[in-house]
mmCIF file of N, CA and C in Angstrom:
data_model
loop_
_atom_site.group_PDB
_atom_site.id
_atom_site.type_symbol
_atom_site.label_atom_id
_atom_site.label_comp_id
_atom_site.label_asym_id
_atom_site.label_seq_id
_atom_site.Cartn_x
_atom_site.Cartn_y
_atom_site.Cartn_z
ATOM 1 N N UNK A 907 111.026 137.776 177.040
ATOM 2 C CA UNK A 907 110.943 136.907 178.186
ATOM 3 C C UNK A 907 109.873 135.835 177.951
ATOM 4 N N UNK A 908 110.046 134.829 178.045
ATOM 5 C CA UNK A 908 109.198 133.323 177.913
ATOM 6 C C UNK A 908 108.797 132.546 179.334
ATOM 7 N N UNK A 909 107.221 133.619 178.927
ATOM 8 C CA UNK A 909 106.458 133.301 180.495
ATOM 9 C C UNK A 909 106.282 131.608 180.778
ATOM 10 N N UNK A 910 105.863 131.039 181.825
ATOM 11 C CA UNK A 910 105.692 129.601 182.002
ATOM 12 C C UNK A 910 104.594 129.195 181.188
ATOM 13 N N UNK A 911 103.382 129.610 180.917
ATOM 14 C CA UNK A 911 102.336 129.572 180.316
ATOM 15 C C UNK A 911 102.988 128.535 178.709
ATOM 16 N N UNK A 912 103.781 129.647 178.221
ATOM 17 C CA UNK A 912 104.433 129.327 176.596
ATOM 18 C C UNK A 912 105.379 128.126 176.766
ATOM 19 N N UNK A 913 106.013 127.632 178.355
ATOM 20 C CA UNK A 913 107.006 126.970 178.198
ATOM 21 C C UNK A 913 106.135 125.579 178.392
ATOM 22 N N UNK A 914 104.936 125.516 179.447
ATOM 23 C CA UNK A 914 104.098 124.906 179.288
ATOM 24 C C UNK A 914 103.388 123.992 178.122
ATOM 25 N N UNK A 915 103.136 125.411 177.581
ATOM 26 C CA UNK A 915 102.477 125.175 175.960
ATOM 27 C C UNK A 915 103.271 124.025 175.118
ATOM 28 N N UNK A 916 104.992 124.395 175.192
ATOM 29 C CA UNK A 916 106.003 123.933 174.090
ATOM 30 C C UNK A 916 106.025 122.239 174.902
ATOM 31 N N UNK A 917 105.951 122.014 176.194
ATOM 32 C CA UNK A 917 106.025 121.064 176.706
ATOM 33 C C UNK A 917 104.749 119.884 176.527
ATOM 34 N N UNK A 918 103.846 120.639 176.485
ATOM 35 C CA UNK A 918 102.410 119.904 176.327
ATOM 36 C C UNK A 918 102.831 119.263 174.381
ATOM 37 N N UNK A 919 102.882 120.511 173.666
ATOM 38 C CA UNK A 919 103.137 120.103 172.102
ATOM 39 C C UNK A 919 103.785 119.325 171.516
ATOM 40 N N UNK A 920 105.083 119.005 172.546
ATOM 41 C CA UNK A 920 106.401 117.740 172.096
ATOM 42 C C UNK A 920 105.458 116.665 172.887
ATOM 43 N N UNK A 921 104.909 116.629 173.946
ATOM 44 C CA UNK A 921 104.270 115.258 174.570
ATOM 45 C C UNK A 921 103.047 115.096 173.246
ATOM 46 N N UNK A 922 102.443 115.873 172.643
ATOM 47 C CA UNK A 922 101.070 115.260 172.102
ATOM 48 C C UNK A 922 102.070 115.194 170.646
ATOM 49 N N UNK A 923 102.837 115.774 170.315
ATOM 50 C CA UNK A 923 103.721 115.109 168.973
ATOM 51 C C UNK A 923 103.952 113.326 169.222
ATOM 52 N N UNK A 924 104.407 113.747 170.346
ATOM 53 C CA UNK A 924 105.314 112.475 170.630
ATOM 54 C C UNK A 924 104.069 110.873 170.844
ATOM 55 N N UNK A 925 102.844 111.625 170.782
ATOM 56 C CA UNK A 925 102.093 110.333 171.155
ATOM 57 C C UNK A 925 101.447 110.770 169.248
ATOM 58 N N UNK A 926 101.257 111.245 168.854
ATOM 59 C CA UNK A 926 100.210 111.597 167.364
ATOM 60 C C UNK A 926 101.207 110.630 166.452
ATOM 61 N N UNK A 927 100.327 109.226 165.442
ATOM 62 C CA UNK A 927 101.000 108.396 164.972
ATOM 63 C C UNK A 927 101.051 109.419 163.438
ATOM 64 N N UNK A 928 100.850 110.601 163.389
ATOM 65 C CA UNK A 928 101.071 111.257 161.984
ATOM 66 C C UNK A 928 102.277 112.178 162.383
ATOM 67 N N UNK A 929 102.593 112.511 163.160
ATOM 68 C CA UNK A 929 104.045 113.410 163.655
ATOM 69 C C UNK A 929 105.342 112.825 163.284
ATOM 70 N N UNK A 930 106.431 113.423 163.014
ATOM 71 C CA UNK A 930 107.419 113.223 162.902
ATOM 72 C C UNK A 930 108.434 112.725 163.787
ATOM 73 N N UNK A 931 107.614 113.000 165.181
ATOM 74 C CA UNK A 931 108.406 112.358 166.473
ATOM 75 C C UNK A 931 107.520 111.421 167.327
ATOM 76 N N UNK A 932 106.806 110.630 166.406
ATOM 77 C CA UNK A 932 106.005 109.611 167.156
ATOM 78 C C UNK A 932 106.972 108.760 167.614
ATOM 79 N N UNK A 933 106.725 108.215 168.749
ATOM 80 C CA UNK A 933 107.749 107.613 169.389
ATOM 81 C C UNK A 933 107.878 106.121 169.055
ATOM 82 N N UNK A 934 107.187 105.376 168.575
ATOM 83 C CA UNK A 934 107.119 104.603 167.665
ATOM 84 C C UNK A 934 107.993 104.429 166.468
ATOM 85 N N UNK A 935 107.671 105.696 165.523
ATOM 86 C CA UNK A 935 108.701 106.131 164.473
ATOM 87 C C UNK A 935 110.044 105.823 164.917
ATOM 88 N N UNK A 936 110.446 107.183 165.658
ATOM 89 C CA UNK A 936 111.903 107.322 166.794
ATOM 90 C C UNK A 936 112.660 105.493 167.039
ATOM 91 N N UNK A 937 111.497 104.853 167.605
ATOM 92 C CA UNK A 937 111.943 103.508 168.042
ATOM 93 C C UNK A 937 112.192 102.394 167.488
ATOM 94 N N UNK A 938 111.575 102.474 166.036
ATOM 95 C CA UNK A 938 111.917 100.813 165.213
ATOM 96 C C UNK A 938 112.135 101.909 163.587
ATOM 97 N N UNK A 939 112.339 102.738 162.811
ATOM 98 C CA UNK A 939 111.985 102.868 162.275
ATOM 99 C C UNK A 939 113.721 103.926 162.098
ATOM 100 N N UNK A 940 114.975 103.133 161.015
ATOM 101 C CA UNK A 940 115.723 103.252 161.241
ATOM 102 C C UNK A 940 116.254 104.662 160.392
ATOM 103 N N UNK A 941 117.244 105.753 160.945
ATOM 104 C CA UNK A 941 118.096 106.679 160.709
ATOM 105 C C UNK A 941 118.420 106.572 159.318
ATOM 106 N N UNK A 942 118.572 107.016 158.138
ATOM 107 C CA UNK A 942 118.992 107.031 156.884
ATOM 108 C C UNK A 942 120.591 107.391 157.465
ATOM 109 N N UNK A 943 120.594 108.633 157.989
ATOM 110 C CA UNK A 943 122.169 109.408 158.361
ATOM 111 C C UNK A 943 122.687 108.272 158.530
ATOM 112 N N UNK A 944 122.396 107.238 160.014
ATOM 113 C CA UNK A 944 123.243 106.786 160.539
ATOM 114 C C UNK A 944 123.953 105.079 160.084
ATOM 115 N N UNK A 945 125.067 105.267 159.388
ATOM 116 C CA UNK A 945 125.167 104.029 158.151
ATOM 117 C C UNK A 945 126.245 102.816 159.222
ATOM 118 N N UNK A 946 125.298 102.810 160.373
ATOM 119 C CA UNK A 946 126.224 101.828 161.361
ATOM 120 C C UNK A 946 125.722 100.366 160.310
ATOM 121 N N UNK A 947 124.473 100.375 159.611
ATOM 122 C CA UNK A 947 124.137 98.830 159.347
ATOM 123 C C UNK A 947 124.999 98.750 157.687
ATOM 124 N N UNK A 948 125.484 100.018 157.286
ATOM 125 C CA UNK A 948 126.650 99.104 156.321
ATOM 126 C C UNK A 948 127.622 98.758 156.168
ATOM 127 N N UNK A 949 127.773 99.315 157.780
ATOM 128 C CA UNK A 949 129.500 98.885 158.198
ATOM 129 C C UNK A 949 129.387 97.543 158.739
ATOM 130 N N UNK A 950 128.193 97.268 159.190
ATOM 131 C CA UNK A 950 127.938 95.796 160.144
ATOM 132 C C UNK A 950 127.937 95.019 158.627
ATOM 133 N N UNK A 951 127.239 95.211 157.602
ATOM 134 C CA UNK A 951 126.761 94.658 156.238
ATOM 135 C C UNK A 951 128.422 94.337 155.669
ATOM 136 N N UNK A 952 128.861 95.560 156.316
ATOM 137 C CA UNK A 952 130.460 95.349 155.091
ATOM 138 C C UNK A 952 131.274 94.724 155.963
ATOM 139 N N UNK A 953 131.441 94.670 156.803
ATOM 140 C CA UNK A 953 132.169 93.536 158.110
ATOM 141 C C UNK A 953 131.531 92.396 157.957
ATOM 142 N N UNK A 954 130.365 92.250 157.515
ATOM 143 C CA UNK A 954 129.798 90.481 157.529
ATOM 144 C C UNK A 954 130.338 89.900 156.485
ATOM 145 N N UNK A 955 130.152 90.871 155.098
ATOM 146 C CA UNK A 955 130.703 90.297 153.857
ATOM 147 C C UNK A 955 131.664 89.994 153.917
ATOM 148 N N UNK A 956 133.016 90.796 154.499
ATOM 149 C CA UNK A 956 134.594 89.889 154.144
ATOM 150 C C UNK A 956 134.645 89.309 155.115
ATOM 151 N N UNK A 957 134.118 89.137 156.106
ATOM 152 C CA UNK A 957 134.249 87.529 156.858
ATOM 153 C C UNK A 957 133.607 86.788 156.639
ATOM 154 N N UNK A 958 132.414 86.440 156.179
ATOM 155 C CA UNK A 958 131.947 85.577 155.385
ATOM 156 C C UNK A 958 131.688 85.476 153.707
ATOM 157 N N UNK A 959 132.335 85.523 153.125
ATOM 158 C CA UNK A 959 132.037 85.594 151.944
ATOM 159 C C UNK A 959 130.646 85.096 151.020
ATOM 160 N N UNK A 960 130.216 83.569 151.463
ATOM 161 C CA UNK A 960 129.366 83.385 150.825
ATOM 162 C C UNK A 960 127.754 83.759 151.268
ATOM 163 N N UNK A 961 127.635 84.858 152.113
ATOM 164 C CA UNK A 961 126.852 85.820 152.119
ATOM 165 C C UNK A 961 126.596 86.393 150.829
ATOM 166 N N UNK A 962 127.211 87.013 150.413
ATOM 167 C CA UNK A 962 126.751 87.664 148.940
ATOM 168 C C UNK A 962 126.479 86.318 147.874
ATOM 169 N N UNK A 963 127.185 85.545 147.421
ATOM 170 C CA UNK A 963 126.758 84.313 146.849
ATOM 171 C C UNK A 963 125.266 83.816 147.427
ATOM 172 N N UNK A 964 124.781 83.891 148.419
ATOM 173 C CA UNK A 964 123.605 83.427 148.852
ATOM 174 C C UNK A 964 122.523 84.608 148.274
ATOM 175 N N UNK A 965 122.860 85.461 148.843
ATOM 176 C CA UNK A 965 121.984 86.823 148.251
ATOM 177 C C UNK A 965 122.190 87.326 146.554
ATOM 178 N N UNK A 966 122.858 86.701 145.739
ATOM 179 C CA UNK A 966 122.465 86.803 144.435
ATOM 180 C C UNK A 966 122.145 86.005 144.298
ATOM 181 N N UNK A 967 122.169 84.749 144.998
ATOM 182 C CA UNK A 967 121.143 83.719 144.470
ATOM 183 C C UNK A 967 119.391 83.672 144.962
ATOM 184 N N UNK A 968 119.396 84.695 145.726
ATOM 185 C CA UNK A 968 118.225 84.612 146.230
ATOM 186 C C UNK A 968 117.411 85.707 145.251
ATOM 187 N N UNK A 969 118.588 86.909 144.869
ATOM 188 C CA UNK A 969 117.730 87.908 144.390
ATOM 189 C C UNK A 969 117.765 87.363 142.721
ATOM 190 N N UNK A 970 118.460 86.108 141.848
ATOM 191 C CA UNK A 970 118.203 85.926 141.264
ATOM 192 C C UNK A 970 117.076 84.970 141.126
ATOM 193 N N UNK A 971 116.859 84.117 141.873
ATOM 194 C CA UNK A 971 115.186 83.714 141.752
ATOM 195 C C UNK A 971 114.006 84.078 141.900
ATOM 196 N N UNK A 972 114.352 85.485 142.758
ATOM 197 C CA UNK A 972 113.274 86.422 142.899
ATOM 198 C C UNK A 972 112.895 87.037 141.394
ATOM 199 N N UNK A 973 114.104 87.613 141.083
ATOM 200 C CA UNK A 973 113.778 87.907 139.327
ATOM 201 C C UNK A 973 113.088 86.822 138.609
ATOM 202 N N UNK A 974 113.178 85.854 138.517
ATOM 203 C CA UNK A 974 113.100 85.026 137.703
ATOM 204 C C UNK A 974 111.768 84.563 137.626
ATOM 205 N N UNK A 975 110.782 85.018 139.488
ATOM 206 C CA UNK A 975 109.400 84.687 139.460
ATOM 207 C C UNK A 975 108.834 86.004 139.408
ATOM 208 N N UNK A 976 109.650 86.745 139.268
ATOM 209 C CA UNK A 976 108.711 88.331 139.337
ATOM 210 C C UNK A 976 108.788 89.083 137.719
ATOM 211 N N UNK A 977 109.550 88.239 137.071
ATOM 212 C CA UNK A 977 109.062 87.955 135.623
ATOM 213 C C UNK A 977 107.563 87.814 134.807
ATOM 214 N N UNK A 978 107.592 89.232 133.755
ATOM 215 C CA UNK A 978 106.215 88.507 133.491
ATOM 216 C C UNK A 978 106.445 87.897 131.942
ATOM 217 N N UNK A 979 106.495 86.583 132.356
ATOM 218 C CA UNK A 979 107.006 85.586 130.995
ATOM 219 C C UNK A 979 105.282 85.604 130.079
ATOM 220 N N UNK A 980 106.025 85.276 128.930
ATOM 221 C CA UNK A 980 104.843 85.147 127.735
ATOM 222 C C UNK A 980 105.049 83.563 127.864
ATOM 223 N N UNK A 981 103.680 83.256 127.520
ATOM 224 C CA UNK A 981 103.015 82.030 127.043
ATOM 225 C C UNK A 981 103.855 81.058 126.455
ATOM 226 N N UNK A 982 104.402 79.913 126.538
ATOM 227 C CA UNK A 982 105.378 79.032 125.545
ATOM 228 C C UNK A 982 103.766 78.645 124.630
ATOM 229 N N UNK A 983 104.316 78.201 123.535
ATOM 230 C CA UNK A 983 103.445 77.789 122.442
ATOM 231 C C UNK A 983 103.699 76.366 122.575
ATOM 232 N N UNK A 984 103.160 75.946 122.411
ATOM 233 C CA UNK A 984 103.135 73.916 122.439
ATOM 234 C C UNK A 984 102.248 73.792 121.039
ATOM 235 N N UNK A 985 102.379 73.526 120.142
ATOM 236 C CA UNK A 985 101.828 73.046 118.847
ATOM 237 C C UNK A 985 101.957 71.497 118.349
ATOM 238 N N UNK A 986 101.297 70.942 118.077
ATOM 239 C CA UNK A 986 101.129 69.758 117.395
ATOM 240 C C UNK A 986 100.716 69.649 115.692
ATOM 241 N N UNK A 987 101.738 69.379 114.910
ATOM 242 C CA UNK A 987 100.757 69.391 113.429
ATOM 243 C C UNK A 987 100.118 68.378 113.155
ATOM 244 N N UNK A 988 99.233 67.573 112.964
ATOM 245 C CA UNK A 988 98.609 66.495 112.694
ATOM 246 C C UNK A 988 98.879 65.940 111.908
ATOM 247 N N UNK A 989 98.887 64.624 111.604
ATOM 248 C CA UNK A 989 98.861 63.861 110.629
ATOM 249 C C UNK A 989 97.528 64.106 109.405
ATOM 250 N N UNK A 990 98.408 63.976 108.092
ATOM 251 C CA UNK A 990 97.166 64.000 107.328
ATOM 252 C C UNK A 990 95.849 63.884 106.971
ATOM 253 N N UNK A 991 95.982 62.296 107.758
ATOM 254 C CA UNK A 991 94.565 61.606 107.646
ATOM 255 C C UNK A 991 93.245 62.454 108.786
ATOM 256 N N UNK A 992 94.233 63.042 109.486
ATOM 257 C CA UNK A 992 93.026 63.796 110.893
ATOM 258 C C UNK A 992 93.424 65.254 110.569
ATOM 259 N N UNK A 993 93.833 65.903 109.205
ATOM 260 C CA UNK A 993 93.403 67.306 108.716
ATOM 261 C C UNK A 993 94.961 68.001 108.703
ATOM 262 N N UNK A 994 95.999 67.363 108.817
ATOM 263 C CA UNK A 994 96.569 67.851 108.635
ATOM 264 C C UNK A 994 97.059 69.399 109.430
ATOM 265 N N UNK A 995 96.498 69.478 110.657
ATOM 266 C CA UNK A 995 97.114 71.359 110.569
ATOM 267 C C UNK A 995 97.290 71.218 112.058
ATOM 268 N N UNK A 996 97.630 72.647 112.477
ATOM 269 C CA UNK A 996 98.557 72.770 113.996
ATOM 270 C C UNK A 996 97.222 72.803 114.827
ATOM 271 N N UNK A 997 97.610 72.064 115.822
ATOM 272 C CA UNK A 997 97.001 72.026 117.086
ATOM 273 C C UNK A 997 97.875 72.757 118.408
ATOM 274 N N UNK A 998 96.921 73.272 119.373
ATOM 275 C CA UNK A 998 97.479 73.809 120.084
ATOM 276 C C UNK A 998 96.573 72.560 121.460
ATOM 277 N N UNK A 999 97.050 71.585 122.257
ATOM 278 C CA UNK A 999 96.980 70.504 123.052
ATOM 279 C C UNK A 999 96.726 71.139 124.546
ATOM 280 N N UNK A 1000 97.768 71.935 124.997
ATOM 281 C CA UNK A 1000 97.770 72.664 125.866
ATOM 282 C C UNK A 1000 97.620 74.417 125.983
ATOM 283 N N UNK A 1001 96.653 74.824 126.233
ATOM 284 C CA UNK A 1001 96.446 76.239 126.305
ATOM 285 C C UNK A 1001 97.658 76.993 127.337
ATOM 286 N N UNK A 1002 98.715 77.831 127.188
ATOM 287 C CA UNK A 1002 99.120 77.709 128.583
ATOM 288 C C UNK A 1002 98.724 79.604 129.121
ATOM 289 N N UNK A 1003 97.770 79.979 128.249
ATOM 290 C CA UNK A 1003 97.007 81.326 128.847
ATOM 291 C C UNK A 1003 96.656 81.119 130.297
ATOM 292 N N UNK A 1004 95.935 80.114 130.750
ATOM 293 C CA UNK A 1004 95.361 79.555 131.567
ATOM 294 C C UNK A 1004 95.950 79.740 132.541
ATOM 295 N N UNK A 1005 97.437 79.106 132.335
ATOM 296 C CA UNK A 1005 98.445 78.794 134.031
ATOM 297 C C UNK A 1005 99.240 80.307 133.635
ATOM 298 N N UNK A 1006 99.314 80.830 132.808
ATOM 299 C CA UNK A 1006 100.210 82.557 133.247
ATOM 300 C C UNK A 1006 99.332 83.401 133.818
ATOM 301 N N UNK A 1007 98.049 83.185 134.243
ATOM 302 C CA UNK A 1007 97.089 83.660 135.011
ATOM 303 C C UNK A 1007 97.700 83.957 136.406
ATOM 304 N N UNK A 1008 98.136 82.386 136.650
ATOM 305 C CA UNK A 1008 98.313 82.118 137.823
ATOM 306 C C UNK A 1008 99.461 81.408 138.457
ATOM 307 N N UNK A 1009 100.538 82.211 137.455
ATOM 308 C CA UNK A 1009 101.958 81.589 137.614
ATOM 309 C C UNK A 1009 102.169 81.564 138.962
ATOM 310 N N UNK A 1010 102.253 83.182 139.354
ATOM 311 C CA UNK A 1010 102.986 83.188 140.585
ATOM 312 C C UNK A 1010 102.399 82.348 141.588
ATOM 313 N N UNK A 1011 101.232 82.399 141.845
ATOM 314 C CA UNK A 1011 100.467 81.258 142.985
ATOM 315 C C UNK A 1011 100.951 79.755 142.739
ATOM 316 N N UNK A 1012 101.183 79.547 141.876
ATOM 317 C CA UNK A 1012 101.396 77.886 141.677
ATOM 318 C C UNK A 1012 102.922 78.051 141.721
ATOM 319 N N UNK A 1013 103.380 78.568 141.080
ATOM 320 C CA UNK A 1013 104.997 78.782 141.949
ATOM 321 C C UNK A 1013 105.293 78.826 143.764
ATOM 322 N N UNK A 1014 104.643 79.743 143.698
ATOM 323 C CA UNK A 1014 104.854 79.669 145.309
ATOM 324 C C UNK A 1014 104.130 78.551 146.169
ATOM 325 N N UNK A 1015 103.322 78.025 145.455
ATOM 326 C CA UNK A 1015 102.400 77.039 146.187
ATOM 327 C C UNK A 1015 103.927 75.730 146.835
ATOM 328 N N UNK A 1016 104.576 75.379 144.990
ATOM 329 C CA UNK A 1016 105.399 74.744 144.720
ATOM 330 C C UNK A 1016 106.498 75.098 145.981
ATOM 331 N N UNK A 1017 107.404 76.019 145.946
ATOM 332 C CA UNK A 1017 107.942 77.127 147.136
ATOM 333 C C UNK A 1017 107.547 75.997 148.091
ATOM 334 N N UNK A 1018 106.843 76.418 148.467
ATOM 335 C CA UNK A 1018 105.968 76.447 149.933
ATOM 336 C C UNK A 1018 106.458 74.883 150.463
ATOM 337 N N UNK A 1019 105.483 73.730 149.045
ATOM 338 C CA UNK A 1019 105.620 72.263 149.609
ATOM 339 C C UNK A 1019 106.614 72.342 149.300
ATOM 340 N N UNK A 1020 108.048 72.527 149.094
ATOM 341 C CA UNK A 1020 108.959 72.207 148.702
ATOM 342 C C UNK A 1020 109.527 72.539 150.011
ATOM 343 N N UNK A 1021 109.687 73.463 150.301
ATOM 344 C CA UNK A 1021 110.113 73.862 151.715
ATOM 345 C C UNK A 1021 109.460 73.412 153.081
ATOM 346 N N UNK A 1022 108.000 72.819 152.805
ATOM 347 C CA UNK A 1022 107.346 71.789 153.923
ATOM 348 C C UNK A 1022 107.915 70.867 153.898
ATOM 349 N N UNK A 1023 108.282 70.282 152.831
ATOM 350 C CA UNK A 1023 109.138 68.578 153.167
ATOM 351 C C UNK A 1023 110.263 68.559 153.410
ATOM 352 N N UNK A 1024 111.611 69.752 152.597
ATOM 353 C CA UNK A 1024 112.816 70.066 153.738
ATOM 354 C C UNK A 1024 113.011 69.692 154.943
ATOM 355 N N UNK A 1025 111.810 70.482 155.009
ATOM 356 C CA UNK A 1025 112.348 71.516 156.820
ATOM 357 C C UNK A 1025 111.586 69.674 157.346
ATOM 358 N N UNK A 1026 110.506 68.866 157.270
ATOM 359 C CA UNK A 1026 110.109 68.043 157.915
ATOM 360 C C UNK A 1026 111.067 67.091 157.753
ATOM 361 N N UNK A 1027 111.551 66.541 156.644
ATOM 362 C CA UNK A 1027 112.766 65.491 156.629
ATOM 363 C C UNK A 1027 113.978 66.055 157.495
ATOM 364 N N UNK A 1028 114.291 67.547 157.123
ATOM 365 C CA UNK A 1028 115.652 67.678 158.035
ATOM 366 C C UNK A 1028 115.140 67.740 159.500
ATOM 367 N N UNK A 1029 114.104 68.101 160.046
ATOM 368 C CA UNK A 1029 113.594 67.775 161.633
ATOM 369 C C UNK A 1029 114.200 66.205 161.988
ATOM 370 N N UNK A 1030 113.916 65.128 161.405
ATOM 371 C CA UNK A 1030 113.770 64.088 161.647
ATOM 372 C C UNK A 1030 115.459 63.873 161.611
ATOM 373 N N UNK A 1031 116.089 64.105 160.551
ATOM 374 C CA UNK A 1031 117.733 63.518 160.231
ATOM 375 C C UNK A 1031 118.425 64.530 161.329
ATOM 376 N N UNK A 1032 118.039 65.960 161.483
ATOM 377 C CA UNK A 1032 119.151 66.881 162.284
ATOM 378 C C UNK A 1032 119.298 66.361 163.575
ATOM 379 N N UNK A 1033 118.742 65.636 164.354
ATOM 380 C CA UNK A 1033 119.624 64.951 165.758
ATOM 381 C C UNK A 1033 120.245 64.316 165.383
ATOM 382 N N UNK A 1034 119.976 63.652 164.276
ATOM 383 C CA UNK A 1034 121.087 62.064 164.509
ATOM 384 C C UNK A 1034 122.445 62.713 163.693
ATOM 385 N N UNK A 1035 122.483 64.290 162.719
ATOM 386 C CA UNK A 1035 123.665 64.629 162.720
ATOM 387 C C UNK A 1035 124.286 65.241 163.691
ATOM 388 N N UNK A 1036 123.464 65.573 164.599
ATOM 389 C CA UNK A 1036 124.009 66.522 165.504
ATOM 390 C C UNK A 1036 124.720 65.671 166.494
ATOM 391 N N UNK A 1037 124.309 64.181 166.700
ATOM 392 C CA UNK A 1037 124.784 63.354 167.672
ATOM 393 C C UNK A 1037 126.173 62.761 166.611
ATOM 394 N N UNK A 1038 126.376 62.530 165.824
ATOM 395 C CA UNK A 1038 127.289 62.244 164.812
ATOM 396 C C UNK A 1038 127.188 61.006 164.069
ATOM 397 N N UNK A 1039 126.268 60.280 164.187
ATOM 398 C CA UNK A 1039 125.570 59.000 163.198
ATOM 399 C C UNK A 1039 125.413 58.968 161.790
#
C-alpha cells in the first residue's frame, strides 16, 4: 500500500526534476530540444525536397564552400629566380606562412563585406523591383 507521504515524495521529485537544468526532464530540455524517435522533420525535409528541388542544389553548394574554408590548405610557394647579375638564385617575394595563420579570419572578414554590400545595394534596388521598374 502507497501511503500519501511516498506519493507526495514521487510528486515533489518529478517537480524538482522538472525544474534541475542537469535532469533528464528539465522542462527546457522537453521544450526546444528535439525527439531523435520522432522523424516528423524528415518527412517535412523530404516533402520540401521534391517540391522544390533546388533546395538540395543550394545546400551542396553551401556545404561545398564550407569544405573548401574548413580546409587546412598548405602554403602555395611563390618563387622568383633572379637574374644573374643580382645572384642568380630563388627568391621567395611573398612569405605566405603569414596569411595561413589567419586564413579563416580574412576569409570570413571577405564573407562578411561581401555580404554587407549585397544586402545594402539590394535594399536600395528591391522596391523599385518590387514596384516593377
Amino acid at each position: 500500500m502507497v501511503s500519501p507521504f511516498e506519493k507526495f515524495e514521487e510528486i515533489l521529485e518529478s517537480i524538482f526534476n522538472f525544474l534541475n537544468p542537469f535532469s533528464e526532464d528539465f522542462f527546457l530540455k522537453i521544450a526546444f530540444v528535439p525527439d531523435t524517435d520522432n522523424l516528423i522533420f524528415d518527412e517535412v525535409k523530404d516533402v520540401l525536397y521534391s517540391k522544390f528541388k533546388f533546395i538540395k542544389s543550394i545546400e551542396k553548394i553551401h556545404n561545398d564552400f564550407n569544405d573548401n574554408f574548413n580546409k587546412d590548405a598548405s602554403c602555395p610557394d611563390f618563387t622568383i629566380k633572379l637574374p644573374a647579375f643580382l645572384g642568380g638564385s630563388l627568391v621567395k617575394p611573398i612569405d605566405f606562412r603569414f596569411f595561413n595563420d589567419y586564413r579563416i579570419i580574412i576569409h570570413g572578414l571577405i564573407i562578411a563585406l561581401s555580404y554587407f554590400f549585397f544586402i545594402k545595394k539590394l535594399s536600395h534596388k528591391l522596391p523599385n523591383l518590387i514596384k516593377g521598374e
